[in-house]
Amino acid sequence: MKKSTDGTPRGTRPLLYPLSLLLLGLLAFFSNYAQRPPAPAPETASPADFSAARALAHVEAIAARPRPVGSAEHAAARDYVFGALSSLGLSPEIQRTTALGSPRGAVAIAGGVENVVARFKGGDGKAVLLASHYDSVPTAPGASDDGSGVAALLETARALKAGPPPAGDVILLFTDAEEIGLLGARAFAKEHPWARDVGVVLNFDARGSGGPAMMFETSAGNGGLIRQFAEAAPHPVANSLSYEIYKLLPNDTDLTIFKQTGMAGLNFAYIKNLTRYHTSLDTVENLDRGSLQQQGGYALALARRLGRSSVQAEGDAVYFNPFGHTFVHYSGRWVLPLMILVALLFVCVAFYGWRKGLLKPGGAAFGFSAFLLSLLLAPASVWLVWRLVRALRPSYGEVPPDSAGGGDLYLIGFVLLSLAAVSAVYVFFTRRVGAGGLLLGALFGWLLLLIASSLLVPGGSYLFAWPLLFMLAGLAVVLKWGDSDGLRPSRSLVVLTIFAVPLVVLAAPVIYQTHVALTLNASTTVALIAALTLAPVAVLAGLSHSTRAWAVPIACALLSLACVAAALMSDGGGSGSRQSSIFYALNADTGSGAWAGAGREDEWTSQFFAGRGAPKPLVEFFPGFGGAFPQSPAPAAQLAPPNVTVLSDGTTDGTRSLHLSVTSQRRAPIIGVFVEGESEPLSMTVNGRRVENLPRPVEGAQPRAFGLRYYAAPPEGLDLKLEVRAAQGLKLRVIDQSYGLPELQGVTYRPRPEGTALAPLWYNTTTMVSRSFPL
């Protein structure tokens, strides 16, 4: 068989590029697979170790039904946690108080909070605070969000008692009303005396039903924390890029409140299978036991470690998983020196290639143009296909499918389509410029991104620094082997494939985690990251010198379409996530009832809206909101309306002061109080707590109104003090709200359909009674 100039059989050269892609693709798969959660420990595990099997019993006890704030299930969960802590010989307490949240437009948010707290006594120094919330949304049993966090902390407490006592104090905090507006965390941080003793907080939550439990957020100056995390955490999964991105997002957890008060902390969550989040599918059966094991492993190991080690604030660290659960970290002070080192290496490699006659500025310019074109063509191609998929599956607009409903097939298809687009660009440019120039141009694009990330988001700089460093080293090797005839194609292809390994193993988890976190609605973002990753790899096509170079992009495009078609066929017709709210609304002033709704109409919700007309405002129940709802007449329920007792009412220097007692005669857990009319709030105090951030009426909303919504209202009601600019013709509107629908004479509700992995349900049913009081 004839051989090429570098000794490779000529018939095998065209196969090297597809083989390189296949090997790198397998490596990408295994880099994600290696980050899967650990196997759950059985009940027979050592008493001093964390066992997901033992923890699962706690999830089963509290997550059979939704436990929204103020419900009977919520009270049962509180009592269960209190009892479980007492059975361990601890002395738990319940912090009962009124907490205030951030206003939502024209509505101030407040609630009755019942945090459960307990403390292990250890040595001197600051305490470690382990936190999770025990309430859930009304639409979900909350096995993962956050029954798993509660169970992880209870099992951690048991293991701490069974093993050596912690060297320092460990505080267990089970916060209330997290779903309402982080009210429990606010109450603990602001009022509880133990808050002053906290040195570091570990918060545990979930936004799905499985996947690796990631440490996705830290407090500022995290260098010392990350070092302790690296030394103690079993199976760590974390990267500083997620921390940088999370800082830019409007999302909040309990850790947000603790950080605002100056506490250091780490935030943990698993996020796979987002369609189960806040739906009827957030059940014990769907909870990934490995995710629970990983959460608990973090809690136990770090409680023991941080309890005997002080954590000093220092500069932020850069950290990531190079492969699987291997964890690398270094000081952020090395970001700029590393950037300069890589930039100097780029200049040296470019100069070396130019001196050898193997690289030319014009070729690098063509290469950079190809790089930019790839970053445009790949996302555009994916956007177009996703638009076509959305046209076939309109239900994807609400919550697109995740890995449980074909989402991963879509991801594979979109990555293959990105590879097809990028490969097509480089095959086209290979006819005009050599592979060395194309690669140098792509690496110049990476260098620009390295500089930008190092200056703007230093925690994400690792994603560009280390792959670029290795790719430049690989290019230097192939340039050394080159001669007057050019690069040695086969050798160069093999070498560059090897040096592309860090690029693939670092980028592949980022691509998958972005897909999981942002869903298929962010497919163009995934395609952009994929194009960045694939551009240096696609350059290898130019080294194969194959007359069949177009076979790779064509084959990738066909495989992509096959994956998309398979995903469409496996999604059960695209029924999608059903998100619907049904309100029963009783106007006590007129004695009339109505059904109202929001979200998608389906067979179950249609029973309430026979012959409904166009959506209309529901001003008696949502004053100052301005939205419209589908409505239909309903029988009047025999429900006692809320009541208001005016304790005092006076006007001084243009300020009207009202002191009111507001009660729900039917003991509804939620009470809303609104002032309608041309007035502005000057002060508001509820149950002795002054509202600092006053709500403001929404301009243009009718009627003009501002007010307060209070969750978990006590049986004795609310003690409310208002000061407003003196005005005539004001009206007080009080709405009490309970979970579920009322019993109505002659009305039989159809059984709710059960959700499936392909059609999770999100039904929120509420009964409201409204009554007005002229002022």
mmCIF file of C-alpha atoms in Angstrom, residues 54-203:
data_model
loop_
_atom_site.group_PDB
_atom_site.id
_atom_site.type_symbol
_atom_site.label_atom_id
_atom_site.label_comp_id
_atom_site.label_asym_id
_atom_site.label_seq_id
_atom_site.Cartn_x
_atom_site.Cartn_y
_atom_site.Cartn_z
ATOM 1 C CA ARG A 54 -32.385 6.336 55.784
ATOM 2 C CA ALA A 55 -32.978 9.922 54.655
ATOM 3 C CA LEU A 56 -35.651 8.806 52.209
ATOM 4 C CA ALA A 57 -37.944 7.870 55.095
ATOM 5 C CA HIS A 58 -38.084 11.556 56.033
ATOM 6 C CA VAL A 59 -39.007 12.558 52.483
ATOM 7 C CA GLU A 60 -41.786 9.975 52.470
ATOM 8 C CA ALA A 61 -43.110 11.351 55.756
ATOM 9 C CA ILE A 62 -43.424 14.983 54.677
ATOM 10 C CA ALA A 63 -43.828 14.897 50.872
ATOM 11 C CA ALA A 64 -46.914 12.777 50.267
ATOM 12 C CA ARG A 65 -48.957 15.919 49.591
ATOM 13 C CA PRO A 66 -48.244 19.616 48.948
ATOM 14 C CA ARG A 67 -47.476 21.594 52.115
ATOM 15 C CA PRO A 68 -47.977 25.272 51.244
ATOM 16 C CA VAL A 69 -47.686 27.845 53.986
ATOM 17 C CA GLY A 70 -50.694 27.840 56.300
ATOM 18 C CA SER A 71 -52.004 24.414 55.287
ATOM 19 C CA ALA A 72 -52.571 21.419 57.554
ATOM 20 C CA GLU A 73 -49.846 19.519 55.668
ATOM 21 C CA HIS A 74 -47.454 22.385 56.319
ATOM 22 C CA ALA A 75 -48.154 22.217 60.060
ATOM 23 C CA ALA A 76 -47.690 18.432 59.977
ATOM 24 C CA ALA A 77 -44.287 18.824 58.268
ATOM 25 C CA ARG A 78 -43.222 21.360 60.902
ATOM 26 C CA ASP A 79 -44.241 19.018 63.706
ATOM 27 C CA TYR A 80 -42.502 16.079 62.041
ATOM 28 C CA VAL A 81 -39.212 17.971 61.781
ATOM 29 C CA PHE A 82 -39.525 19.112 65.394
ATOM 30 C CA GLY A 83 -40.206 15.557 66.524
ATOM 31 C CA ALA A 84 -37.344 14.077 64.495
ATOM 32 C CA LEU A 85 -34.889 16.529 66.076
ATOM 33 C CA SER A 86 -36.260 15.825 69.553
ATOM 34 C CA SER A 87 -35.840 12.073 69.020
ATOM 35 C CA LEU A 88 -32.119 12.675 68.458
ATOM 36 C CA GLY A 89 -31.793 14.216 71.908
ATOM 37 C CA LEU A 90 -31.622 17.781 70.598
ATOM 38 C CA SER A 91 -33.683 20.657 71.981
ATOM 39 C CA PRO A 92 -35.371 22.172 68.925
ATOM 40 C CA GLU A 93 -37.177 25.481 69.022
ATOM 41 C CA ILE A 94 -39.805 27.085 66.829
ATOM 42 C CA GLN A 95 -39.166 30.695 65.923
ATOM 43 C CA ARG A 96 -42.622 32.236 65.520
ATOM 44 C CA THR A 97 -42.782 35.747 64.135
ATOM 45 C CA THR A 98 -44.114 37.968 61.383
ATOM 46 C CA ALA A 99 -41.673 38.410 58.537
ATOM 47 C CA LEU A 100 -41.738 40.915 55.698
ATOM 48 C CA GLY A 101 -40.747 40.244 52.111
ATOM 49 C CA SER A 102 -40.020 42.466 49.138
ATOM 50 C CA PRO A 103 -43.131 44.154 47.685
ATOM 51 C CA ARG A 104 -44.540 42.867 44.411
ATOM 52 C CA GLY A 105 -45.755 45.919 42.596
ATOM 53 C CA ALA A 106 -48.722 47.327 44.491
ATOM 54 C CA VAL A 107 -48.675 44.554 47.116
ATOM 55 C CA ALA A 108 -46.549 44.257 50.243
ATOM 56 C CA ILE A 109 -45.718 40.665 51.218
ATOM 57 C CA ALA A 110 -45.736 39.422 54.801
ATOM 58 C CA GLY A 111 -46.383 36.183 56.601
ATOM 59 C CA GLY A 112 -46.460 34.271 59.818
ATOM 60 C CA VAL A 113 -43.195 32.327 60.001
ATOM 61 C CA GLU A 114 -42.457 29.183 61.997
ATOM 62 C CA ASN A 115 -38.795 28.286 61.575
ATOM 63 C CA VAL A 116 -37.562 25.106 63.254
ATOM 64 C CA VAL A 117 -34.053 25.445 64.708
ATOM 65 C CA ALA A 118 -31.755 23.181 66.705
ATOM 66 C CA ARG A 119 -28.114 23.342 67.753
ATOM 67 C CA PHE A 120 -25.237 20.966 68.358
ATOM 68 C CA LYS A 121 -22.898 22.401 70.943
ATOM 69 C CA GLY A 122 -19.234 22.195 70.055
ATOM 70 C CA GLY A 123 -16.157 24.249 70.696
ATOM 71 C CA ASP A 124 -15.563 27.962 70.576
ATOM 72 C CA GLY A 125 -15.710 29.999 67.432
ATOM 73 C CA LYS A 126 -18.322 30.583 64.781
ATOM 74 C CA ALA A 127 -21.049 28.049 64.064
ATOM 75 C CA VAL A 128 -21.847 26.203 60.847
ATOM 76 C CA LEU A 129 -25.444 26.786 59.739
ATOM 77 C CA LEU A 130 -27.132 24.025 57.691
ATOM 78 C CA ALA A 131 -30.318 25.340 56.062
ATOM 79 C CA SER A 132 -33.213 24.018 53.977
ATOM 80 C CA HIS A 133 -36.871 25.017 53.702
ATOM 81 C CA TYR A 134 -39.745 22.737 54.661
ATOM 82 C CA ASP A 135 -42.637 24.465 52.860
ATOM 83 C CA SER A 136 -43.656 23.688 49.267
ATOM 84 C CA VAL A 137 -45.684 25.362 46.555
ATOM 85 C CA PRO A 138 -49.403 24.476 46.443
ATOM 86 C CA THR A 139 -48.988 22.597 43.146
ATOM 87 C CA ALA A 140 -46.358 20.035 44.141
ATOM 88 C CA PRO A 141 -45.667 17.483 46.882
ATOM 89 C CA GLY A 142 -42.174 18.952 47.058
ATOM 90 C CA ALA A 143 -40.168 15.749 47.433
ATOM 91 C CA SER A 144 -37.138 17.387 45.846
ATOM 92 C CA ASP A 145 -38.047 21.030 46.515
ATOM 93 C CA ASP A 146 -37.211 20.909 49.320
ATOM 94 C CA GLY A 147 -38.143 17.682 51.025
ATOM 95 C CA SER A 148 -34.771 16.299 50.002
ATOM 96 C CA GLY A 149 -32.983 19.182 51.716
ATOM 97 C CA VAL A 150 -34.967 18.650 54.911
ATOM 98 C CA ALA A 151 -34.236 14.918 54.825
ATOM 99 C CA ALA A 152 -30.547 15.527 54.132
ATOM 100 C CA LEU A 153 -30.269 17.725 57.213
ATOM 101 C CA LEU A 154 -32.184 15.334 59.475
ATOM 102 C CA GLU A 155 -30.019 12.393 58.406
ATOM 103 C CA THR A 156 -26.915 14.577 58.797
ATOM 104 C CA ALA A 157 -28.012 15.392 62.349
ATOM 105 C CA ARG A 158 -28.410 11.682 63.099
ATOM 106 C CA ALA A 159 -24.936 10.917 61.682
ATOM 107 C CA LEU A 160 -23.392 13.753 63.690
ATOM 108 C CA LYS A 161 -24.899 12.269 66.851
ATOM 109 C CA ALA A 162 -23.712 8.764 65.950
ATOM 110 C CA GLY A 163 -20.157 9.798 65.116
ATOM 111 C CA PRO A 164 -17.602 11.977 66.834
ATOM 112 C CA PRO A 165 -19.208 15.220 68.063
ATOM 113 C CA PRO A 166 -18.553 18.236 65.836
ATOM 114 C CA ALA A 167 -15.595 20.328 66.889
ATOM 115 C CA GLY A 168 -17.687 23.485 66.604
ATOM 116 C CA ASP A 169 -21.329 24.407 66.919
ATOM 117 C CA VAL A 170 -23.652 23.238 64.141
ATOM 118 C CA ILE A 171 -27.021 24.959 63.777
ATOM 119 C CA LEU A 172 -29.818 23.231 61.877
ATOM 120 C CA LEU A 173 -32.327 25.654 60.369
ATOM 121 C CA PHE A 174 -35.496 24.517 58.623
ATOM 122 C CA THR A 175 -36.861 27.717 57.166
ATOM 123 C CA ASP A 176 -40.510 28.471 56.581
ATOM 124 C CA ALA A 177 -42.177 30.409 53.735
ATOM 125 C CA GLU A 178 -39.236 30.219 51.328
ATOM 126 C CA GLU A 179 -41.625 29.849 48.409
ATOM 127 C CA ILE A 180 -43.494 33.017 49.447
ATOM 128 C CA GLY A 181 -40.453 35.271 49.405
ATOM 129 C CA LEU A 182 -37.666 33.836 51.575
ATOM 130 C CA LEU A 183 -39.559 34.934 54.678
ATOM 131 C CA GLY A 184 -38.132 32.325 57.040
ATOM 132 C CA ALA A 185 -34.553 33.184 56.124
ATOM 133 C CA ARG A 186 -35.326 36.887 56.568
ATOM 134 C CA ALA A 187 -36.776 36.247 60.023
ATOM 135 C CA PHE A 188 -33.820 34.159 61.200
ATOM 136 C CA ALA A 189 -31.180 36.532 59.845
ATOM 137 C CA LYS A 190 -32.867 39.625 61.263
ATOM 138 C CA GLU A 191 -34.274 38.451 64.580
ATOM 139 C CA HIS A 192 -32.860 35.179 65.875
ATOM 140 C CA PRO A 193 -29.991 35.563 68.374
ATOM 141 C CA TRP A 194 -28.136 32.584 66.917
ATOM 142 C CA ALA A 195 -27.707 34.410 63.621
ATOM 143 C CA ARG A 196 -24.876 36.415 65.195
ATOM 144 C CA ASP A 197 -22.965 33.182 65.869
ATOM 145 C CA VAL A 198 -22.954 31.939 62.269
ATOM 146 C CA GLY A 199 -19.626 31.777 60.475
ATOM 147 C CA VAL A 200 -20.673 29.926 57.333
ATOM 148 C CA VAL A 201 -24.006 28.829 55.823
ATOM 149 C CA LEU A 202 -24.621 25.701 53.735
ATOM 150 C CA ASN A 203 -27.986 25.956 51.958
#
